[in-house]
Amino acid sequence: MSELRVRVDQDLCTGDGLCVQYAPEVFEFDVDGLAYVKGDDGELLLSPGATVEIPAHLRLEVIDAAQECPGECIHIQRTHDGEPLSEEERAALR
């Protein structure tokens, strides 16, 4: 599987926190109570649509976070073409 990227749509985020529980290395809350992705340096990326590459060792955790997110605000896409990961591709990674 090619490299994957993830982003959080703050307009859909419910602030539930499952993503932070699943992958705190990738997701974190800001003071607004919404989840954001974190850069390689651990800093929150606050710009709308910001994406980060999913570390290979956290792929399943991020996929699980996206699947369990009540706001359906976590979007995973392929790096090479920017297309969203299909349900079949997600299942194949499990």
PDB file of N, CA and C in Angstrom:
ATOM      1  N   MET A   1       0.862  -1.185   0.000  1.00  0.00           N
ATOM      2  CA  MET A   1       0.000   0.000   0.000  1.00  0.00           C
ATOM      3  C   MET A   1       0.892   1.226   0.000  1.00  0.00           C
ATOM      4  N   SER A   2       0.502   2.201  -0.792  1.00  0.00           N
ATOM      5  CA  SER A   2       1.258   3.448  -0.870  1.00  0.00           C
ATOM      6  C   SER A   2       1.147   4.201   0.452  1.00  0.00           C
ATOM      7  N   GLU A   3       1.927   5.250   0.547  1.00  0.00           N
ATOM      8  CA  GLU A   3       1.898   6.076   1.746  1.00  0.00           C
ATOM      9  C   GLU A   3       0.527   6.736   1.895  1.00  0.00           C
ATOM     10  N   LEU A   4       0.167   6.985   3.135  1.00  0.00           N
ATOM     11  CA  LEU A   4      -1.142   7.559   3.447  1.00  0.00           C
ATOM     12  C   LEU A   4      -0.985   8.849   4.226  1.00  0.00           C
ATOM     13  N   ARG A   5      -1.954   9.744   4.033  1.00  0.00           N
ATOM     14  CA  ARG A   5      -2.008  11.008   4.758  1.00  0.00           C
ATOM     15  C   ARG A   5      -3.366  11.092   5.451  1.00  0.00           C
ATOM     16  N   VAL A   6      -3.436  11.913   6.494  1.00  0.00           N
ATOM     17  CA  VAL A   6      -4.681  12.075   7.237  1.00  0.00           C
ATOM     18  C   VAL A   6      -4.906  13.551   7.542  1.00  0.00           C
ATOM     19  N   ARG A   7      -6.184  13.915   7.595  1.00  0.00           N
ATOM     20  CA  ARG A   7      -6.563  15.265   7.995  1.00  0.00           C
ATOM     21  C   ARG A   7      -7.824  15.173   8.850  1.00  0.00           C
ATOM     22  N   VAL A   8      -8.075  16.232   9.602  1.00  0.00           N
ATOM     23  CA  VAL A   8      -9.286  16.342  10.409  1.00  0.00           C
ATOM     24  C   VAL A   8     -10.076  17.538   9.890  1.00  0.00           C
ATOM     25  N   ASP A   9     -11.364  17.325   9.642  1.00  0.00           N
ATOM     26  CA  ASP A   9     -12.260  18.416   9.250  1.00  0.00           C
ATOM     27  C   ASP A   9     -12.882  18.966  10.533  1.00  0.00           C
ATOM     28  N   GLN A  10     -12.389  20.108  10.987  1.00  0.00           N
ATOM     29  CA  GLN A  10     -12.858  20.673  12.255  1.00  0.00           C
ATOM     30  C   GLN A  10     -14.324  21.081  12.201  1.00  0.00           C
ATOM     31  N   ASP A  11     -14.869  21.332  11.013  1.00  0.00           N
ATOM     32  CA  ASP A  11     -16.288  21.660  10.905  1.00  0.00           C
ATOM     33  C   ASP A  11     -17.174  20.476  11.296  1.00  0.00           C
ATOM     34  N   LEU A  12     -16.647  19.269  11.203  1.00  0.00           N
ATOM     35  CA  LEU A  12     -17.406  18.065  11.556  1.00  0.00           C
ATOM     36  C   LEU A  12     -17.017  17.485  12.914  1.00  0.00           C
ATOM     37  N   CYS A  13     -15.910  17.958  13.468  1.00  0.00           N
ATOM     38  CA  CYS A  13     -15.376  17.388  14.710  1.00  0.00           C
ATOM     39  C   CYS A  13     -16.340  17.625  15.870  1.00  0.00           C
ATOM     40  N   THR A  14     -16.617  16.554  16.625  1.00  0.00           N
ATOM     41  CA  THR A  14     -17.501  16.640  17.792  1.00  0.00           C
ATOM     42  C   THR A  14     -16.723  16.817  19.093  1.00  0.00           C
ATOM     43  N   GLY A  15     -15.393  16.734  19.017  1.00  0.00           N
ATOM     44  CA  GLY A  15     -14.583  16.861  20.224  1.00  0.00           C
ATOM     45  C   GLY A  15     -14.658  15.654  21.127  1.00  0.00           C
ATOM     46  N   ASP A  16     -15.093  14.524  20.591  1.00  0.00           N
ATOM     47  CA  ASP A  16     -15.262  13.301  21.375  1.00  0.00           C
ATOM     48  C   ASP A  16     -13.937  12.772  21.920  1.00  0.00           C
ATOM     49  N   GLY A  17     -12.874  12.885  21.147  1.00  0.00           N
ATOM     50  CA  GLY A  17     -11.556  12.506  21.632  1.00  0.00           C
ATOM     51  C   GLY A  17     -11.092  11.100  21.316  1.00  0.00           C
ATOM     52  N   LEU A  18     -11.884  10.331  20.587  1.00  0.00           N
ATOM     53  CA  LEU A  18     -11.446   8.980  20.258  1.00  0.00           C
ATOM     54  C   LEU A  18     -10.151   8.978  19.466  1.00  0.00           C
ATOM     55  N   CYS A  19      -9.997   9.938  18.566  1.00  0.00           N
ATOM     56  CA  CYS A  19      -8.792   9.973  17.746  1.00  0.00           C
ATOM     57  C   CYS A  19      -7.555  10.176  18.617  1.00  0.00           C
ATOM     58  N   VAL A  20      -7.668  11.057  19.602  1.00  0.00           N
ATOM     59  CA  VAL A  20      -6.544  11.327  20.490  1.00  0.00           C
ATOM     60  C   VAL A  20      -6.226  10.089  21.327  1.00  0.00           C
ATOM     61  N   GLN A  21      -7.255   9.337  21.702  1.00  0.00           N
ATOM     62  CA  GLN A  21      -7.031   8.095  22.447  1.00  0.00           C
ATOM     63  C   GLN A  21      -6.361   7.040  21.580  1.00  0.00           C
ATOM     64  N   TYR A  22      -6.796   6.926  20.321  1.00  0.00           N
ATOM     65  CA  TYR A  22      -6.231   5.921  19.422  1.00  0.00           C
ATOM     66  C   TYR A  22      -4.801   6.249  19.008  1.00  0.00           C
ATOM     67  N   ALA A  23      -4.535   7.500  18.664  1.00  0.00           N
ATOM     68  CA  ALA A  23      -3.226   7.862  18.110  1.00  0.00           C
ATOM     69  C   ALA A  23      -2.795   9.253  18.585  1.00  0.00           C
ATOM     70  N   PRO A  24      -2.378   9.373  19.845  1.00  0.00           N
ATOM     71  CA  PRO A  24      -1.978  10.680  20.366  1.00  0.00           C
ATOM     72  C   PRO A  24      -0.737  11.247  19.669  1.00  0.00           C
ATOM     73  N   GLU A  25       0.009  10.411  18.977  1.00  0.00           N
ATOM     74  CA  GLU A  25       1.177  10.893  18.233  1.00  0.00           C
ATOM     75  C   GLU A  25       0.755  11.655  16.979  1.00  0.00           C
ATOM     76  N   VAL A  26      -0.500  11.435  16.525  1.00  0.00           N
ATOM     77  CA  VAL A  26      -0.988  12.025  15.277  1.00  0.00           C
ATOM     78  C   VAL A  26      -2.031  13.100  15.538  1.00  0.00           C
ATOM     79  N   PHE A  27      -2.874  12.918  16.560  1.00  0.00           N
ATOM     80  CA  PHE A  27      -3.993  13.829  16.832  1.00  0.00           C
ATOM     81  C   PHE A  27      -3.842  14.475  18.204  1.00  0.00           C
ATOM     82  N   GLU A  28      -4.347  15.707  18.308  1.00  0.00           N
ATOM     83  CA  GLU A  28      -4.358  16.399  19.602  1.00  0.00           C
ATOM     84  C   GLU A  28      -5.458  17.456  19.579  1.00  0.00           C
ATOM     85  N   PHE A  29      -5.977  17.777  20.759  1.00  0.00           N
ATOM     86  CA  PHE A  29      -6.960  18.853  20.893  1.00  0.00           C
ATOM     87  C   PHE A  29      -6.259  20.198  20.980  1.00  0.00           C
ATOM     88  N   ASP A  30      -6.928  21.213  20.457  1.00  0.00           N
ATOM     89  CA  ASP A  30      -6.494  22.591  20.666  1.00  0.00           C
ATOM     90  C   ASP A  30      -7.410  23.187  21.731  1.00  0.00           C
ATOM     91  N   VAL A  31      -7.165  24.424  22.100  1.00  0.00           N
ATOM     92  CA  VAL A  31      -7.966  25.076  23.139  1.00  0.00           C
ATOM     93  C   VAL A  31      -9.425  25.231  22.733  1.00  0.00           C
ATOM     94  N   ASP A  32      -9.729  25.127  21.434  1.00  0.00           N
ATOM     95  CA  ASP A  32     -11.118  25.229  20.974  1.00  0.00           C
ATOM     96  C   ASP A  32     -11.900  23.935  21.183  1.00  0.00           C
ATOM     97  N   GLY A  33     -11.224  22.880  21.707  1.00  0.00           N
ATOM     98  CA  GLY A  33     -11.892  21.609  21.974  1.00  0.00           C
ATOM     99  C   GLY A  33     -12.021  20.711  20.769  1.00  0.00           C
ATOM    100  N   LEU A  34     -11.379  21.086  19.666  1.00  0.00           N
ATOM    101  CA  LEU A  34     -11.439  20.290  18.443  1.00  0.00           C
ATOM    102  C   LEU A  34     -10.105  19.602  18.199  1.00  0.00           C
ATOM    103  N   ALA A  35     -10.152  18.504  17.470  1.00  0.00           N
ATOM    104  CA  ALA A  35      -8.948  17.732  17.167  1.00  0.00           C
ATOM    105  C   ALA A  35      -8.261  18.280  15.916  1.00  0.00           C
ATOM    106  N   TYR A  36      -6.948  18.179  15.923  1.00  0.00           N
ATOM    107  CA  TYR A  36      -6.095  18.583  14.799  1.00  0.00           C
ATOM    108  C   TYR A  36      -5.013  17.527  14.625  1.00  0.00           C
ATOM    109  N   VAL A  37      -4.428  17.501  13.435  1.00  0.00           N
ATOM    110  CA  VAL A  37      -3.274  16.626  13.218  1.00  0.00           C
ATOM    111  C   VAL A  37      -2.027  17.356  13.687  1.00  0.00           C
ATOM    112  N   LYS A  38      -0.991  16.559  13.995  1.00  0.00           N
ATOM    113  CA  LYS A  38       0.268  17.112  14.474  1.00  0.00           C
ATOM    114  C   LYS A  38       1.367  16.844  13.449  1.00  0.00           C
ATOM    115  N   GLY A  39       2.233  17.822  13.276  1.00  0.00           N
ATOM    116  CA  GLY A  39       3.371  17.674  12.392  1.00  0.00           C
ATOM    117  C   GLY A  39       4.429  16.768  13.008  1.00  0.00           C
ATOM    118  N   ASP A  40       5.475  16.503  12.238  1.00  0.00           N
ATOM    119  CA  ASP A  40       6.574  15.659  12.719  1.00  0.00           C
ATOM    120  C   ASP A  40       7.218  16.201  13.991  1.00  0.00           C
ATOM    121  N   ASP A  41       7.147  17.528  14.153  1.00  0.00           N
ATOM    122  CA  ASP A  41       7.737  18.159  15.328  1.00  0.00           C
ATOM    123  C   ASP A  41       6.796  18.186  16.531  1.00  0.00           C
ATOM    124  N   GLY A  42       5.573  17.615  16.368  1.00  0.00           N
ATOM    125  CA  GLY A  42       4.603  17.571  17.453  1.00  0.00           C
ATOM    126  C   GLY A  42       3.723  18.798  17.543  1.00  0.00           C
ATOM    127  N   GLU A  43       3.945  19.789  16.685  1.00  0.00           N
ATOM    128  CA  GLU A  43       3.134  21.004  16.692  1.00  0.00           C
ATOM    129  C   GLU A  43       1.809  20.767  15.976  1.00  0.00           C
ATOM    130  N   LEU A  44       0.736  21.348  16.517  1.00  0.00           N
ATOM    131  CA  LEU A  44      -0.567  21.247  15.868  1.00  0.00           C
ATOM    132  C   LEU A  44      -0.558  22.018  14.555  1.00  0.00           C
ATOM    133  N   LEU A  45      -1.179  21.433  13.545  1.00  0.00           N
ATOM    134  CA  LEU A  45      -1.328  22.107  12.257  1.00  0.00           C
ATOM    135  C   LEU A  45      -2.738  22.672  12.212  1.00  0.00           C
ATOM    136  N   LEU A  46      -2.855  23.948  12.426  1.00  0.00           N
ATOM    137  CA  LEU A  46      -4.153  24.596  12.604  1.00  0.00           C
ATOM    138  C   LEU A  46      -4.794  25.081  11.313  1.00  0.00           C
ATOM    139  N   SER A  47      -4.074  25.061  10.208  1.00  0.00           N
ATOM    140  CA  SER A  47      -4.658  25.550   8.962  1.00  0.00           C
ATOM    141  C   SER A  47      -5.685  24.542   8.440  1.00  0.00           C
ATOM    142  N   PRO A  48      -6.809  25.031   7.921  1.00  0.00           N
ATOM    143  CA  PRO A  48      -7.853  24.135   7.406  1.00  0.00           C
ATOM    144  C   PRO A  48      -7.305  23.217   6.310  1.00  0.00           C
ATOM    145  N   GLY A  49      -7.641  21.948   6.411  1.00  0.00           N
ATOM    146  CA  GLY A  49      -7.218  20.974   5.411  1.00  0.00           C
ATOM    147  C   GLY A  49      -5.814  20.459   5.571  1.00  0.00           C
ATOM    148  N   ALA A  50      -5.124  20.838   6.642  1.00  0.00           N
ATOM    149  CA  ALA A  50      -3.751  20.375   6.857  1.00  0.00           C
ATOM    150  C   ALA A  50      -3.718  18.856   6.951  1.00  0.00           C
ATOM    151  N   THR A  51      -2.744  18.263   6.268  1.00  0.00           N
ATOM    152  CA  THR A  51      -2.581  16.807   6.304  1.00  0.00           C
ATOM    153  C   THR A  51      -1.192  16.458   6.803  1.00  0.00           C
ATOM    154  N   VAL A  52      -1.083  15.255   7.356  1.00  0.00           N
ATOM    155  CA  VAL A  52       0.216  14.709   7.749  1.00  0.00           C
ATOM    156  C   VAL A  52       0.293  13.278   7.255  1.00  0.00           C
ATOM    157  N   GLU A  53       1.520  12.850   7.007  1.00  0.00           N
ATOM    158  CA  GLU A  53       1.731  11.467   6.625  1.00  0.00           C
ATOM    159  C   GLU A  53       1.514  10.577   7.848  1.00  0.00           C
ATOM    160  N   ILE A  54       0.863   9.457   7.628  1.00  0.00           N
ATOM    161  CA  ILE A  54       0.607   8.518   8.724  1.00  0.00           C
ATOM    162  C   ILE A  54       1.820   7.619   8.874  1.00  0.00           C
ATOM    163  N   PRO A  55       2.458   7.627  10.037  1.00  0.00           N
ATOM    164  CA  PRO A  55       3.578   6.714  10.248  1.00  0.00           C
ATOM    165  C   PRO A  55       3.113   5.261  10.082  1.00  0.00           C
ATOM    166  N   ALA A  56       3.922   4.454   9.437  1.00  0.00           N
ATOM    167  CA  ALA A  56       3.545   3.067   9.150  1.00  0.00           C
ATOM    168  C   ALA A  56       3.134   2.320  10.413  1.00  0.00           C
ATOM    169  N   HIS A  57       3.826   2.557  11.514  1.00  0.00           N
ATOM    170  CA  HIS A  57       3.523   1.821  12.745  1.00  0.00           C
ATOM    171  C   HIS A  57       2.222   2.278  13.406  1.00  0.00           C
ATOM    172  N   LEU A  58       1.628   3.379  12.928  1.00  0.00           N
ATOM    173  CA  LEU A  58       0.372   3.874  13.495  1.00  0.00           C
ATOM    174  C   LEU A  58      -0.792   3.769  12.515  1.00  0.00           C
ATOM    175  N   ARG A  59      -0.560   3.115  11.398  1.00  0.00           N
ATOM    176  CA  ARG A  59      -1.580   3.038  10.348  1.00  0.00           C
ATOM    177  C   ARG A  59      -2.903   2.474  10.865  1.00  0.00           C
ATOM    178  N   LEU A  60      -2.848   1.358  11.566  1.00  0.00           N
ATOM    179  CA  LEU A  60      -4.083   0.737  12.057  1.00  0.00           C
ATOM    180  C   LEU A  60      -4.795   1.610  13.080  1.00  0.00           C
ATOM    181  N   GLU A  61      -4.032   2.262  13.953  1.00  0.00           N
ATOM    182  CA  GLU A  61      -4.645   3.119  14.958  1.00  0.00           C
ATOM    183  C   GLU A  61      -5.379   4.283  14.303  1.00  0.00           C
ATOM    184  N   VAL A  62      -4.769   4.885  13.272  1.00  0.00           N
ATOM    185  CA  VAL A  62      -5.394   6.017  12.593  1.00  0.00           C
ATOM    186  C   VAL A  62      -6.630   5.554  11.817  1.00  0.00           C
ATOM    187  N   ILE A  63      -6.534   4.399  11.168  1.00  0.00           N
ATOM    188  CA  ILE A  63      -7.691   3.850  10.451  1.00  0.00           C
ATOM    189  C   ILE A  63      -8.822   3.555  11.431  1.00  0.00           C
ATOM    190  N   ASP A  64      -8.506   2.975  12.578  1.00  0.00           N
ATOM    191  CA  ASP A  64      -9.528   2.712  13.595  1.00  0.00           C
ATOM    192  C   ASP A  64     -10.140   4.010  14.106  1.00  0.00           C
ATOM    193  N   ALA A  65      -9.312   5.026  14.319  1.00  0.00           N
ATOM    194  CA  ALA A  65      -9.822   6.326  14.779  1.00  0.00           C
ATOM    195  C   ALA A  65     -10.803   6.902  13.760  1.00  0.00           C
ATOM    196  N   ALA A  66     -10.450   6.808  12.481  1.00  0.00           N
ATOM    197  CA  ALA A  66     -11.337   7.324  11.431  1.00  0.00           C
ATOM    198  C   ALA A  66     -12.646   6.550  11.391  1.00  0.00           C
ATOM    199  N   GLN A  67     -12.549   5.241  11.561  1.00  0.00           N
ATOM    200  CA  GLN A  67     -13.739   4.404  11.500  1.00  0.00           C
ATOM    201  C   GLN A  67     -14.658   4.643  12.689  1.00  0.00           C
ATOM    202  N   GLU A  68     -14.099   4.877  13.854  1.00  0.00           N
ATOM    203  CA  GLU A  68     -14.894   5.032  15.074  1.00  0.00           C
ATOM    204  C   GLU A  68     -15.338   6.470  15.344  1.00  0.00           C
ATOM    205  N   CYS A  69     -14.797   7.423  14.625  1.00  0.00           N
ATOM    206  CA  CYS A  69     -15.093   8.832  14.875  1.00  0.00           C
ATOM    207  C   CYS A  69     -16.584   9.123  14.703  1.00  0.00           C
ATOM    208  N   PRO A  70     -17.247   9.623  15.760  1.00  0.00           N
ATOM    209  CA  PRO A  70     -18.684   9.897  15.654  1.00  0.00           C
ATOM    210  C   PRO A  70     -19.008  11.054  14.703  1.00  0.00           C
ATOM    211  N   GLY A  71     -18.067  11.959  14.513  1.00  0.00           N
ATOM    212  CA  GLY A  71     -18.296  13.078  13.605  1.00  0.00           C
ATOM    213  C   GLY A  71     -17.909  12.795  12.166  1.00  0.00           C
ATOM    214  N   GLU A  72     -17.311  11.624  11.932  1.00  0.00           N
ATOM    215  CA  GLU A  72     -16.817  11.242  10.596  1.00  0.00           C
ATOM    216  C   GLU A  72     -15.959  12.349   9.999  1.00  0.00           C
ATOM    217  N   CYS A  73     -15.078  12.903  10.833  1.00  0.00           N
ATOM    218  CA  CYS A  73     -14.281  14.054  10.418  1.00  0.00           C
ATOM    219  C   CYS A  73     -12.839  13.711  10.078  1.00  0.00           C
ATOM    220  N   ILE A  74     -12.446  12.450  10.242  1.00  0.00           N
ATOM    221  CA  ILE A  74     -11.072  12.049   9.953  1.00  0.00           C
ATOM    222  C   ILE A  74     -11.037  11.453   8.559  1.00  0.00           C
ATOM    223  N   HIS A  75     -10.216  12.054   7.706  1.00  0.00           N
ATOM    224  CA  HIS A  75     -10.157  11.653   6.304  1.00  0.00           C
ATOM    225  C   HIS A  75      -8.755  11.148   5.978  1.00  0.00           C
ATOM    226  N   ILE A  76      -8.692   9.937   5.447  1.00  0.00           N
ATOM    227  CA  ILE A  76      -7.431   9.319   5.058  1.00  0.00           C
ATOM    228  C   ILE A  76      -7.369   9.299   3.540  1.00  0.00           C
ATOM    229  N   GLN A  77      -6.217   9.679   3.021  1.00  0.00           N
ATOM    230  CA  GLN A  77      -6.059   9.699   1.567  1.00  0.00           C
ATOM    231  C   GLN A  77      -4.693   9.140   1.181  1.00  0.00           C
ATOM    232  N   ARG A  78      -4.614   8.680  -0.060  1.00  0.00           N
ATOM    233  CA  ARG A  78      -3.348   8.192  -0.598  1.00  0.00           C
ATOM    234  C   ARG A  78      -2.467   9.390  -0.936  1.00  0.00           C
ATOM    235  N   THR A  79      -1.190   9.308  -0.604  1.00  0.00           N
ATOM    236  CA  THR A  79      -0.269  10.409  -0.843  1.00  0.00           C
ATOM    237  C   THR A  79      -0.074  10.668  -2.328  1.00  0.00           C
ATOM    238  N   HIS A  80       0.038   9.621  -3.115  1.00  0.00           N
ATOM    239  CA  HIS A  80       0.417   9.805  -4.518  1.00  0.00           C
ATOM    240  C   HIS A  80      -0.648  10.484  -5.372  1.00  0.00           C
ATOM    241  N   ASP A  81      -1.931  10.335  -5.026  1.00  0.00           N
ATOM    242  CA  ASP A  81      -2.957  10.959  -5.857  1.00  0.00           C
ATOM    243  C   ASP A  81      -3.966  11.793  -5.072  1.00  0.00           C
ATOM    244  N   GLY A  82      -3.857  11.810  -3.753  1.00  0.00           N
ATOM    245  CA  GLY A  82      -4.753  12.617  -2.939  1.00  0.00           C
ATOM    246  C   GLY A  82      -6.165  12.075  -2.822  1.00  0.00           C
ATOM    247  N   GLU A  83      -6.407  10.903  -3.397  1.00  0.00           N
ATOM    248  CA  GLU A  83      -7.747  10.318  -3.365  1.00  0.00           C
ATOM    249  C   GLU A  83      -8.018   9.692  -2.000  1.00  0.00           C
ATOM    250  N   PRO A  84      -9.266   9.774  -1.540  1.00  0.00           N
ATOM    251  CA  PRO A  84      -9.607   9.145  -0.253  1.00  0.00           C
ATOM    252  C   PRO A  84      -9.466   7.627  -0.328  1.00  0.00           C
ATOM    253  N   LEU A  85      -9.157   7.049   0.805  1.00  0.00           N
ATOM    254  CA  LEU A  85      -9.060   5.601   0.920  1.00  0.00           C
ATOM    255  C   LEU A  85     -10.469   5.018   0.925  1.00  0.00           C
ATOM    256  N   SER A  86     -10.707   4.020   0.104  1.00  0.00           N
ATOM    257  CA  SER A  86     -12.022   3.385   0.057  1.00  0.00           C
ATOM    258  C   SER A  86     -12.189   2.453   1.256  1.00  0.00           C
ATOM    259  N   GLU A  87     -13.424   2.064   1.507  1.00  0.00           N
ATOM    260  CA  GLU A  87     -13.699   1.114   2.588  1.00  0.00           C
ATOM    261  C   GLU A  87     -12.970  -0.202   2.339  1.00  0.00           C
ATOM    262  N   GLU A  88     -12.889  -0.624   1.089  1.00  0.00           N
ATOM    263  CA  GLU A  88     -12.195  -1.873   0.754  1.00  0.00           C
ATOM    264  C   GLU A  88     -10.701  -1.755   1.062  1.00  0.00           C
ATOM    265  N   GLU A  89     -10.108  -0.600   0.740  1.00  0.00           N
ATOM    266  CA  GLU A  89      -8.690  -0.397   1.036  1.00  0.00           C
ATOM    267  C   GLU A  89      -8.449  -0.367   2.539  1.00  0.00           C
ATOM    268  N   ARG A  90      -9.349   0.263   3.269  1.00  0.00           N
ATOM    269  CA  ARG A  90      -9.215   0.275   4.728  1.00  0.00           C
ATOM    270  C   ARG A  90      -9.264  -1.144   5.287  1.00  0.00           C
ATOM    271  N   ALA A  91     -10.220  -1.926   4.798  1.00  0.00           N
ATOM    272  CA  ALA A  91     -10.377  -3.311   5.263  1.00  0.00           C
ATOM    273  C   ALA A  91      -9.134  -4.132   4.934  1.00  0.00           C
ATOM    274  N   ALA A  92      -8.551  -3.903   3.763  1.00  0.00           N
ATOM    275  CA  ALA A  92      -7.377  -4.661   3.349  1.00  0.00           C
ATOM    276  C   ALA A  92      -6.170  -4.360   4.246  1.00  0.00           C
ATOM    277  N   LEU A  93      -6.118  -3.175   4.807  1.00  0.00           N
ATOM    278  CA  LEU A  93      -5.011  -2.811   5.694  1.00  0.00           C
ATOM    279  C   LEU A  93      -5.130  -3.439   7.075  1.00  0.00           C
ATOM    280  N   ARG A  94      -6.292  -3.871   7.427  1.00  0.00           N
ATOM    281  CA  ARG A  94      -6.513  -4.488   8.737  1.00  0.00           C
ATOM    282  C   ARG A  94      -5.938  -5.828   8.749  1.00  0.00           C
TER     283      ARG A  94
END
